[in-house]
XYZ file of C-alpha atoms in Angstrom:
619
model
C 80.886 99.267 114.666
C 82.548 102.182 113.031
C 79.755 104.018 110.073
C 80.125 106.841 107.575
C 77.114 106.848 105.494
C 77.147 107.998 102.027
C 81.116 108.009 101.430
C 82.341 108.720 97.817
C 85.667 108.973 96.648
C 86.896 110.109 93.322
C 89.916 109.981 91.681
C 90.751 112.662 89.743
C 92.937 114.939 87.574
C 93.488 118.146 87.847
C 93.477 121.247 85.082
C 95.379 124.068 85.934
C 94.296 126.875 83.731
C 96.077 126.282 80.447
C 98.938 124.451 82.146
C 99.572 120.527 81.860
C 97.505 118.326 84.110
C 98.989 117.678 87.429
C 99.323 114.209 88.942
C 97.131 114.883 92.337
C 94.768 112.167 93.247
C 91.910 113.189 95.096
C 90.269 111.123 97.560
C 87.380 112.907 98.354
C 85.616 111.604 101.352
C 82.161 112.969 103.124
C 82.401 113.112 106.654
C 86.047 114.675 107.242
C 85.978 118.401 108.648
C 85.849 120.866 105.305
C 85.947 117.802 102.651
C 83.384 119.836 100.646
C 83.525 121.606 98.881
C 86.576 120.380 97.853
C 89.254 123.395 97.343
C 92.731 122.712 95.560
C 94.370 125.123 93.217
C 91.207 126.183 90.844
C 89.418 122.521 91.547
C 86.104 123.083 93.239
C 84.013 120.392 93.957
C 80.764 121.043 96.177
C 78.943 117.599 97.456
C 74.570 117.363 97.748
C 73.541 114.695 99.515
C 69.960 113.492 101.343
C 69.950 110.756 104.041
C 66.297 109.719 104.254
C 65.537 106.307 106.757
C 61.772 105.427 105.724
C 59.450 105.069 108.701
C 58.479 101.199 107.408
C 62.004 100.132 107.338
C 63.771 101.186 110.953
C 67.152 101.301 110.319
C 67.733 101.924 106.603
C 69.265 104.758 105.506
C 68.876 106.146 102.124
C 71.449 108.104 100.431
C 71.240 109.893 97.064
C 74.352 111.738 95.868
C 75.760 114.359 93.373
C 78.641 116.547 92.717
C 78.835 119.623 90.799
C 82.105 121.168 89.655
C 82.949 124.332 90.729
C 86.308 125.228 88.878
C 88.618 123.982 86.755
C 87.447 120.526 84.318
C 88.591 117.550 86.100
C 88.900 113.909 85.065
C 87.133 111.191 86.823
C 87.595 107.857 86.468
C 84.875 106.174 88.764
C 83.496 106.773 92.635
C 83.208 104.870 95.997
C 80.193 105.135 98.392
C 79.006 103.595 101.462
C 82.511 102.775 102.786
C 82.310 101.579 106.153
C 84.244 98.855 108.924
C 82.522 96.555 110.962
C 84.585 95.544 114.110
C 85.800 91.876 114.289
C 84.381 91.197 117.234
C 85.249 87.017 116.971
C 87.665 85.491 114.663
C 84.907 84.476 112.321
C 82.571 86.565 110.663
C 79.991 86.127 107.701
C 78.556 87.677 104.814
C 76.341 87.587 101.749
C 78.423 87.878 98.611
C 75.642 87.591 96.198
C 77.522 87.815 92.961
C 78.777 84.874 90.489
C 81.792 83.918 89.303
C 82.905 80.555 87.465
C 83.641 78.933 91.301
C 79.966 78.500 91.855
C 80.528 79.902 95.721
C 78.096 79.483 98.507
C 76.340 82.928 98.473
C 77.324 82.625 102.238
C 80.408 82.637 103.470
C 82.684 82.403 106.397
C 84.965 85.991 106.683
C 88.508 85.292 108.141
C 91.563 87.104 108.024
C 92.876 87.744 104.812
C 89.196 87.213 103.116
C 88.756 89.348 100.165
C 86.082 89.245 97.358
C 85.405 91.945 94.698
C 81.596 91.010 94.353
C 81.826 92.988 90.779
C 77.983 92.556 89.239
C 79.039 92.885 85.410
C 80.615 89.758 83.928
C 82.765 88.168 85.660
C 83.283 85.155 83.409
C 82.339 84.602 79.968
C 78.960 82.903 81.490
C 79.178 84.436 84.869
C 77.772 87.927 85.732
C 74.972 89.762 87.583
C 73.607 88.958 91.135
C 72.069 90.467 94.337
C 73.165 94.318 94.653
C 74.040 94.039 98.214
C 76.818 92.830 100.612
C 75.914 92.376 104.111
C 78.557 90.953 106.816
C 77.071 90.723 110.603
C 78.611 89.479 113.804
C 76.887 87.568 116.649
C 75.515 91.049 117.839
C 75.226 92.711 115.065
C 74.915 93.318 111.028
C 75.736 95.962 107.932
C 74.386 95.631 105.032
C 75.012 98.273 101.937
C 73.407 98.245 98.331
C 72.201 100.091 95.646
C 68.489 100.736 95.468
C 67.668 101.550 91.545
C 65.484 99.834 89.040
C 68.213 98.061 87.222
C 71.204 96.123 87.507
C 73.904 97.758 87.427
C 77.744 96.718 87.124
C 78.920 98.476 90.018
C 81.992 96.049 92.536
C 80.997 95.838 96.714
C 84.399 93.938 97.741
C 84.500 92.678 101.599
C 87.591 92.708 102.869
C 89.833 91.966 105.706
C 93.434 92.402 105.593
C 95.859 90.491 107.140
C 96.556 91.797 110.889
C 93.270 94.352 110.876
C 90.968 94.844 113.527
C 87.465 95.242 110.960
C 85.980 94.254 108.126
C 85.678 97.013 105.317
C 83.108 96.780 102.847
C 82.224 99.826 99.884
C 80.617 100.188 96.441
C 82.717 101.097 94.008
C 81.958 102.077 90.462
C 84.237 102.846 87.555
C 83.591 104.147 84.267
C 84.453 102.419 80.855
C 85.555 105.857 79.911
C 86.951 108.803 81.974
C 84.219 111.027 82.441
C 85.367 115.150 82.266
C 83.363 117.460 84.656
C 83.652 121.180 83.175
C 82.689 123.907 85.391
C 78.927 124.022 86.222
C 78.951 120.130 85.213
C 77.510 117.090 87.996
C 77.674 113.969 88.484
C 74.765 111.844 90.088
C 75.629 108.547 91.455
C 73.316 105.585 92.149
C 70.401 105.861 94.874
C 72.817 103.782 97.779
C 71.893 102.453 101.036
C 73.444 101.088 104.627
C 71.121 99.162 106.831
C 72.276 98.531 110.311
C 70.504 95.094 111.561
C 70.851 91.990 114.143
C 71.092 88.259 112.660
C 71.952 87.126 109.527
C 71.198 88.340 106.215
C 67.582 87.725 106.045
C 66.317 90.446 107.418
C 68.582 92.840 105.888
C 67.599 90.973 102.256
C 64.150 91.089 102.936
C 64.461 95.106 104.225
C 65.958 95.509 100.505
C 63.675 93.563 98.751
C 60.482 95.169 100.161
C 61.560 98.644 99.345
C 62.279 97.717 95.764
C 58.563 96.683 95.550
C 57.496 99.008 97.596
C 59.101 102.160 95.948
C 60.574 101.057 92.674
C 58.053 99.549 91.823
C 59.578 95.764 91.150
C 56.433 93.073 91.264
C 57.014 89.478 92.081
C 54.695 87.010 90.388
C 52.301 85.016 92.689
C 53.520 81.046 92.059
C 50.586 79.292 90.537
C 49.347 76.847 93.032
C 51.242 73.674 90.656
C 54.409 75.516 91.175
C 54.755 73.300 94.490
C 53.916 70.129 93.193
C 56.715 67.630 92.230
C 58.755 66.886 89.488
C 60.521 63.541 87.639
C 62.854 65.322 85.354
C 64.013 63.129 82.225
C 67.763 64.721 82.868
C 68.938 61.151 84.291
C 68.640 59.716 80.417
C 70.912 63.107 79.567
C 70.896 64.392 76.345
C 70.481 61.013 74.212
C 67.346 60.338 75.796
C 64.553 58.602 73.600
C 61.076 58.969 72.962
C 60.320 55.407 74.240
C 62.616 55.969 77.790
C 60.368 58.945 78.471
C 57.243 57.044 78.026
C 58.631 54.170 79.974
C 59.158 55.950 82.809
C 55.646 57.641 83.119
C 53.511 54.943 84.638
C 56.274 54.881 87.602
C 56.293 58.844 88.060
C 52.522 59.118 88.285
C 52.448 55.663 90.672
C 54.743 57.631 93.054
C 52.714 60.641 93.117
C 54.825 63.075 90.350
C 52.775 65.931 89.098
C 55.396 67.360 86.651
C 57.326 66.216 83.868
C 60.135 67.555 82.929
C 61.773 67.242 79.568
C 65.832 68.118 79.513
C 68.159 68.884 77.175
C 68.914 67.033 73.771
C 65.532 67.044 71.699
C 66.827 69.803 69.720
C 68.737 70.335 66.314
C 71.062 72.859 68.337
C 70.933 76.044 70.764
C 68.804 78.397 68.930
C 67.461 76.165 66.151
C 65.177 74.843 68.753
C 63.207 71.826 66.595
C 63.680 68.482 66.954
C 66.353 66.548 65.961
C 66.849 63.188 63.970
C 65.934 61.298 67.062
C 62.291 62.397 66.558
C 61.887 61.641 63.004
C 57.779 62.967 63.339
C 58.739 66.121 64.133
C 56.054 68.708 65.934
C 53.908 65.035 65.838
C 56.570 63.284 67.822
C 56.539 66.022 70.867
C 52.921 66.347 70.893
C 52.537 62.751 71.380
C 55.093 62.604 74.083
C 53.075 65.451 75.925
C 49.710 63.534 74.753
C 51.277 60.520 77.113
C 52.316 62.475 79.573
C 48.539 64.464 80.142
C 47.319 61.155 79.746
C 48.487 60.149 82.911
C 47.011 63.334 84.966
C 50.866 64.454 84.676
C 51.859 68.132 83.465
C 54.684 68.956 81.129
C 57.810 71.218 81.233
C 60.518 71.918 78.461
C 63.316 72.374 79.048
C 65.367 75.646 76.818
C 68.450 77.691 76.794
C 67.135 81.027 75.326
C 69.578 83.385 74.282
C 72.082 81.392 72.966
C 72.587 80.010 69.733
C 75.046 77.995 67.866
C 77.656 79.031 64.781
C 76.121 77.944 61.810
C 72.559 77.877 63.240
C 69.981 78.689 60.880
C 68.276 81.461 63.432
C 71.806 83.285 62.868
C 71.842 82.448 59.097
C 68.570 84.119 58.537
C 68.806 86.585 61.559
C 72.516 88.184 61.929
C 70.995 91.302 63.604
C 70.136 88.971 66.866
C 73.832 88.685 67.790
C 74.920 90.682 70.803
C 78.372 92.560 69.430
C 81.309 93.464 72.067
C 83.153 96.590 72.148
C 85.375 95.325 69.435
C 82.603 93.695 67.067
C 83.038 90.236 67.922
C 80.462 88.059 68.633
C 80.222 87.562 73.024
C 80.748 83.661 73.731
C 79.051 81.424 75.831
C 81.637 79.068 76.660
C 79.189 76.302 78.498
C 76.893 76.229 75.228
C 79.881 76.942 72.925
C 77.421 79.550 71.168
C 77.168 82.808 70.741
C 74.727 85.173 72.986
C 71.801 86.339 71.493
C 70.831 90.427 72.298
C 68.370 90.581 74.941
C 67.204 93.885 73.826
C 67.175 93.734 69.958
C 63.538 93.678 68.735
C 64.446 90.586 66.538
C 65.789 88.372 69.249
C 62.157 89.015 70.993
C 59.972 88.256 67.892
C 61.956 85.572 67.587
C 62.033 83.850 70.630
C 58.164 84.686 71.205
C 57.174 82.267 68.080
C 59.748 79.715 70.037
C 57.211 79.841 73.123
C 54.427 80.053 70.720
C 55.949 76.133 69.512
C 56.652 74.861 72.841
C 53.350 75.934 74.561
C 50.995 75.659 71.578
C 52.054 73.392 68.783
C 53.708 70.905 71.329
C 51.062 71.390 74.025
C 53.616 71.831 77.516
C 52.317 73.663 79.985
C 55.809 75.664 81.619
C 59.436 76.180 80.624
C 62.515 74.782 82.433
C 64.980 78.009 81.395
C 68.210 76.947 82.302
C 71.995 78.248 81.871
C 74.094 80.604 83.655
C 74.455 82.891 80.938
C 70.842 83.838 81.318
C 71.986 85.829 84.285
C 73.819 88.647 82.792
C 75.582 89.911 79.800
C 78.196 91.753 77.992
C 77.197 95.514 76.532
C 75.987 95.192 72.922
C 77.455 97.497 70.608
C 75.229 95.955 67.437
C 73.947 99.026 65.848
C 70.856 96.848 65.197
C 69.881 96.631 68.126
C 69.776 100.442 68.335
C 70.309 101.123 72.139
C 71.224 104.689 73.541
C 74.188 103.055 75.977
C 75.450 99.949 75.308
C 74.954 98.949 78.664
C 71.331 98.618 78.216
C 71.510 95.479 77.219
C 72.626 94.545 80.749
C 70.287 96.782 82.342
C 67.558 96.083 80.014
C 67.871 92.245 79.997
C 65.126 91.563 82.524
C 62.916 92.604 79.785
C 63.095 89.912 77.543
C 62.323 87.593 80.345
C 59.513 89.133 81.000
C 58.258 88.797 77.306
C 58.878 85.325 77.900
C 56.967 84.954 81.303
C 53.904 87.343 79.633
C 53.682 85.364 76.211
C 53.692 81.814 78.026
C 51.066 82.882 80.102
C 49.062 84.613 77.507
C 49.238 80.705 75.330
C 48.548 79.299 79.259
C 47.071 81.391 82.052
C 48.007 78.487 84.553
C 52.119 78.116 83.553
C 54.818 77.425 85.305
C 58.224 79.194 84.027
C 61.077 77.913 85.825
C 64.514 80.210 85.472
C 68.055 78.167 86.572
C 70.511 80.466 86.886
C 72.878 77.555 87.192
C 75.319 78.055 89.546
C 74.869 82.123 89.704
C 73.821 84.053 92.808
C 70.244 85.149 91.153
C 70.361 88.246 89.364
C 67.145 90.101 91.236
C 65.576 91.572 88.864
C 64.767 88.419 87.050
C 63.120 87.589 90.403
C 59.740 89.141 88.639
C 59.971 87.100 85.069
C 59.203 83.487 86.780
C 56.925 81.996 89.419
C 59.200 79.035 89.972
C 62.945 79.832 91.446
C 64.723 76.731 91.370
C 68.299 75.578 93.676
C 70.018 75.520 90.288
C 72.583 72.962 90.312
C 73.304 73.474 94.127
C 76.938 71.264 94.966
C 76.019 70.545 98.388
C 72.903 70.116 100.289
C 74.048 73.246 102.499
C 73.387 75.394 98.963
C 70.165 74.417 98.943
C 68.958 75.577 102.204
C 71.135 78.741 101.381
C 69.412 79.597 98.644
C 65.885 78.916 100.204
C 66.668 81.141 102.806
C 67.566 84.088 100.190
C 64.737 83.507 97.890
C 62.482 83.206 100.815
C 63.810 86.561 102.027
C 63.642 88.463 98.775
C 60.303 86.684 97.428
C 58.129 84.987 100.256
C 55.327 83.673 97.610
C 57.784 82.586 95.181
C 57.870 78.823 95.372
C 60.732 77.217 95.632
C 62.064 73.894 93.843
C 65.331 72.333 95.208
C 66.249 70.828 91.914
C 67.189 67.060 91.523
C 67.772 65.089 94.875
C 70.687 63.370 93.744
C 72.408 66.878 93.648
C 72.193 66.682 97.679
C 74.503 65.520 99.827
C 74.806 61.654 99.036
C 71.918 61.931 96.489
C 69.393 61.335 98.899
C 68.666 64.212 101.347
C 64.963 64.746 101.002
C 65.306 66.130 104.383
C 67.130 69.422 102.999
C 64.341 69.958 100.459
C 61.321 68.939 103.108
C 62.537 70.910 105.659
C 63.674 73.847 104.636
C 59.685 74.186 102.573
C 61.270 73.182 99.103
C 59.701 71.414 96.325
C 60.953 67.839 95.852
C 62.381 66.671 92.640
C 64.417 63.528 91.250
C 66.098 62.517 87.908
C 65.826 58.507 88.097
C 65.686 56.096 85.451
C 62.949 53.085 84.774
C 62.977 50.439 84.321
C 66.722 51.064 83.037
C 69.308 53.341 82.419
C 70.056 55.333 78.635
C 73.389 53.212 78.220
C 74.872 56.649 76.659
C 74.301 58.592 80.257
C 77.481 58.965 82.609
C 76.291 57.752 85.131
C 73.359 55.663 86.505
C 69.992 57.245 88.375
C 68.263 53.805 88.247
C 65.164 53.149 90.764
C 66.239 50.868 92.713
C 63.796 48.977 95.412
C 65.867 51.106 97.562
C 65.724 54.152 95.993
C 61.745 53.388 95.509
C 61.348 52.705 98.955
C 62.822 56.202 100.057
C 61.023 57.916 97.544
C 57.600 56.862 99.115
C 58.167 57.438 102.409
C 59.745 61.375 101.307
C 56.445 61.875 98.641
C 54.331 60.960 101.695
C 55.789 63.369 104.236
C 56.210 66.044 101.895
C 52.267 65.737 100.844
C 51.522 65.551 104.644
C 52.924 68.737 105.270
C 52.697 70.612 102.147
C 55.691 72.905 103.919
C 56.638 74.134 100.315
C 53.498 76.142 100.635
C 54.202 77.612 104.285
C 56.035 80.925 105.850
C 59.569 81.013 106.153
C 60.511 82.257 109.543
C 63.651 83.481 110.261
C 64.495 83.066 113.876
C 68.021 81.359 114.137
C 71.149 83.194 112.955
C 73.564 81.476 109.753
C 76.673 81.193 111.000
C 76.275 81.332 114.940
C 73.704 79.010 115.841
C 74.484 75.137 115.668
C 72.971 73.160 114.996
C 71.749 74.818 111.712
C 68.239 75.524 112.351
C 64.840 76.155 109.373
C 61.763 77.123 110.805
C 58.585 76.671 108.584
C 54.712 78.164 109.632
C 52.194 76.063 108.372
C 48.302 75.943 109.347
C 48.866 76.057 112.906
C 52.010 74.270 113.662
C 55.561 75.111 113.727
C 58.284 72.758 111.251
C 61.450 72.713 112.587
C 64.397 71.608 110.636
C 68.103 71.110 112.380
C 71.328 70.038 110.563
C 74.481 68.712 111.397
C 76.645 65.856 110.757
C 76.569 64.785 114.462
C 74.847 66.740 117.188
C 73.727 65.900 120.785
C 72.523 68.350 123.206
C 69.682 70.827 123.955
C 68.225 72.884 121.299
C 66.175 75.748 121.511
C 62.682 76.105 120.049
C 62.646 79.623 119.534
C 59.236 81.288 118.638
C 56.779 79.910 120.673
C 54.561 81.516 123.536
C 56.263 81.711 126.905
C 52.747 81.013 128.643
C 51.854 77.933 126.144
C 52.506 74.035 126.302
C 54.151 72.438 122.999
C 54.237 68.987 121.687
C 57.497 68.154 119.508
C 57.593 65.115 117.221
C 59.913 63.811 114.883
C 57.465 63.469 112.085
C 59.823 61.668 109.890
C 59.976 58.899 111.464
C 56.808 56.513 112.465
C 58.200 56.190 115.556
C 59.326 59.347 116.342
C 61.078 60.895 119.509
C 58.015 62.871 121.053
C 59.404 65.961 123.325
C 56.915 67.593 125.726
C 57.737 71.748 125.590
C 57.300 74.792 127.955
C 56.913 77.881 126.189
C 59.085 79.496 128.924
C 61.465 77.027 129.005
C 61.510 75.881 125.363
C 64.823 73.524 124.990
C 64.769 69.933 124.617
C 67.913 67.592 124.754
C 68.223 66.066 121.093
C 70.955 63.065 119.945
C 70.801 63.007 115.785
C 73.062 62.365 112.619
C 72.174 64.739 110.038
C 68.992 65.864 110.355
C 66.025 66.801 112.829
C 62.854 67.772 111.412
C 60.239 68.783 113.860
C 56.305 69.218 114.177
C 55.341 71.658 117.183
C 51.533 72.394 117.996
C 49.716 72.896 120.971
């Protein structure tokens, strides 16, 4: 592995006394003999730096930068840090690439030759921005990971690469400013608080390394889920957006029978994004919700809305009567949300937050639920706001600042209910982490595979080990039905189905079949069994290099093992047990489950399974 902590690199112009600029472009690089100060002509540029590796966290290095000019004013247009190469030691490597784009990637992915990926965490798409600020790539002996460590997001690029015919994967951070920025004699220029941490395994322990010195020294504080956090949910969503009053209510008696505990309400009761009352389909109005929630507590069952906050529709009366909400781009247009086709409202405009408090004051008071589905990939990031009414010192506050206005959410609904649950579904994004602290329910959000959904446990369960966890609707798994990604992996189980029929408007049917009914029992029983949504995450198997994919789950005093693969047969190892202890294995799933007797010294048994392998291990 080839390091050079704390690299920067700046391009710049330039001034020769009263001449015209010249066309150099520096590359200035820490760690070559007498790069700094920099000397050309009358351009002087002298480099402080501290490299700090904190006695809790082995292996990280902390690096905090700055420049001062020493001569003549140069021109710089942006900086690179933390450039280093990991050897390809195999012809596959992997990495976290936390960021989001429209393509909804696996956060995890497979590095190959000619892999490249910017990993830029401003917005990427008109709905897409904001993420994880770290890449990490790793080997089978070995891992890098480099990141910022500051106390907001900021919308700085970490592109992985590896070229065609190279030996190494590079990796940097590289930031570039909207506007050149001139450095006049005397004049510095901090960067961002960066760090490298040099690891073995996967990403986990490199995420969870980051995550606990955020808390730890920035200060970042992750809500405790409540305890009904890990109970599970019916969500309405299989009716879609035409659903009725009288298809909820029909449904209820069949969600509590199967052992539901949530409710979930979905899109469509509302006149439009941002005019969030109901529409002509609930002709009683405030009445009409409060007796659907009235029918749903009546039935032991608890209640979640769900809402799209931040955008609203053209034309919406919110935007009639409150213009000054609208986050403005650079040229004074309105920025889009193409999913919602409305326009984004500004996180950080005092407006937007008085307004959207009363909204929570409706949903949790005058309509009685007791937690908020928050939903929509926009809510991860957004453009600058250059509204004057909004009265920010940098326009990129609004970026910076937008955890903020989650947070009023999270601290009003629990103000109206001490005991809610406030979901956030990033849909589709990488998570940006400094929402992490605005919810105490993170949620798979619209996972395409049932691989994303033990991804993304992993990652939350690295970042935020009390956090629960929900893997959203079962029939987004693989084949609609793989309760054993959710169980295993310690998710919270959830389904969208329809009874005793479907909304003939919906695209499709979720209809609970004697089948489907039939699964869901046996899969509510296990999970209450178990309660594994509630357990440790261990990380003891490696993404990537071990096969068959392997979850390991502490609970009371047994180990859960959970092992994927479309087709596997042969010995697996049971890793983290006591070499001088004797283990029973069963394949609780099943009543009749393969039993495997385990040495501790020895710990491998020989399994023969299609798709999954969920294990119980005690003494």
């Amino acid at each position: 592995m080839k390091q050079t902590i704390g690299i920067l690199a700046l391009v710049a112009t330039a001034l020769i006394g009263c001449t015209q600029p010249s066309t150099d472009a520096l590359v200035l690089r820490e760690g070559t003999i007498n790069s700094f100060p920099y000397h050309k002509g009358e351009v002087r540029i002298s480099q402080h730096q501290t490299v700090t590796e904190p006695a809790q966290w082995p292996g990280l290095k902390v690096v905090e930068t700055y420049y001062v000019n020493e001569g003549a004013p140069v021109t710089v247009l942006g900086y690179r840090a933390q450039e280093h190469q990991m050897k390809a030691t195999d012809t596959v490597l992997w990495t976290l690439q936390p960021t989001s784009t429209i393509n909804r990637l696996d956060w995890v992915l497979p590095v190959t030759e000619g892999f490249y990926k910017e990993n830029y965490l401003g917005m990427n798409n008109s709905d897409y921005g904001g993420g994880i600020p770290m890449v990490d790539v790793w080997t089978r002996e070995n891992g890098l990971a480099i990141g910022l460590l500051e106390p907001e997001l900021h919308d700085i690029a970490m592109p992985v690469e590896w070229k065609q015919y190279d030996d190494h994967v590079s990796m940097v951070l590289s930031y570039t400013y909207d506007e050149p920025v001139i450095l006049n004699e005397g004049d510095t220029l901090f960067t961002y608080r960066t760090f490298a941490y040099a690891h073995e395994g996967d990403f986990f322990n490199a995420l969870r390394t980051f995550s606990e010195y955020m808390q730890s020294e920035l200060g970042i504080a992750m809500p405790a889920s409540e305890p009904e956090s890990f109970e599970p949910v019916w969500c309405a969503w299989g009716y879609e957006r035409t659903f009725t009053l009288d298809e909820v209510i029909g449904t209820l008696d069949k969600v509590a029978e199967l052992g539901f505990r949530w409710v979930d309400v979905d899109d469509g009761y509302q006149v439009a994004e941002g005019d969030w009352t109901t529409n002509a389909r609930f002709p009683g109005g405030d009445s009409d919700m409060r007796r659907l929630t009235d029918e749903i507590h009546k039935r032991g069952l608890k209640a979640k809305l769900w809402w799209a906050p931040l955008a609203a529709d053209p034309g919406t009366q919110c935007l009639q009567q409150h213009p000054e909400m609208m986050l403005l781009t650079k040229d004074e247009t309105p920025e889009y949300i193409t999913w919602w086709n409305s326009y984004y409202l500004s996180p950080v405009n005092p407006a937007t937050v008085a307004y959207t408090q009363d909204i929570v004051d409706r949903f949790l008071h005058t309509w009685n639920f007791d937690g908020l589905k928050i939903d929509g990939q926009h809510l991860n990031c957004c453009m600058p706001d250059y509204n004057g009414a909004s009265d920010l010192a940098d326009p990129k506050q609004s970026q910076e600042q937008l955890p903020s206005f989650f947070q009023a959410i999270y601290d009003t609904a629990r103000a109206l209910k001490p005991n809610a649950v406030v979901q956030i579904c990033p849909c589709g994004c990488a998570v940006n982490y400094y929402l992490l602290p605005t919810f105490n329910q993170a949620v798979a959000s619209d996972p395409t595979s049932s691989k994303q959904i033990r991804m993304k446990r992993k990652a939350y369960a690295a970042m935020a080990p009390q956090l629960a966890y929900y893997g959203d609707h079962v029939e987004l798994s693989d084949g609609g039905n793989d309760f054993a990604t959710q169980i295993g992996v310690g998710a919270v189980i959830g389904t969208k189905f329809t009874y005793p029929a479907d909304n003939p408007n919906a695209s499709e049917s979720f209809l609970l079949t004697p089948e489907k009914e039939q699964l869901i029992k046996k899969w509510m029983k296990i999970y209450n069994d178990h309660n594994l949504a509630r357990g440790e995450y261990l990380n003891l198997y490696s993404w990537g290099y071990d096969y068959p994919e392997a979850h390991v789950i502490r609970q009371n005093d047994a180990l859960y093992y959970a092992f994927y693969a479309d087709h596997f047969e042969g010995d697996i190892e049971l890793r983290g047990l006591a070499a001088d202890k004797h283990y029973t294995a069963v394949a609780y799933t099943e009543e009749d489950g393969a039993t495997y007797e385990v040495d501790g010294a020895h710990p491998f048994i020989h399994a023969n399974f299609d798709k999954n392998l969920l294990l119980k291990v005690t003494l």
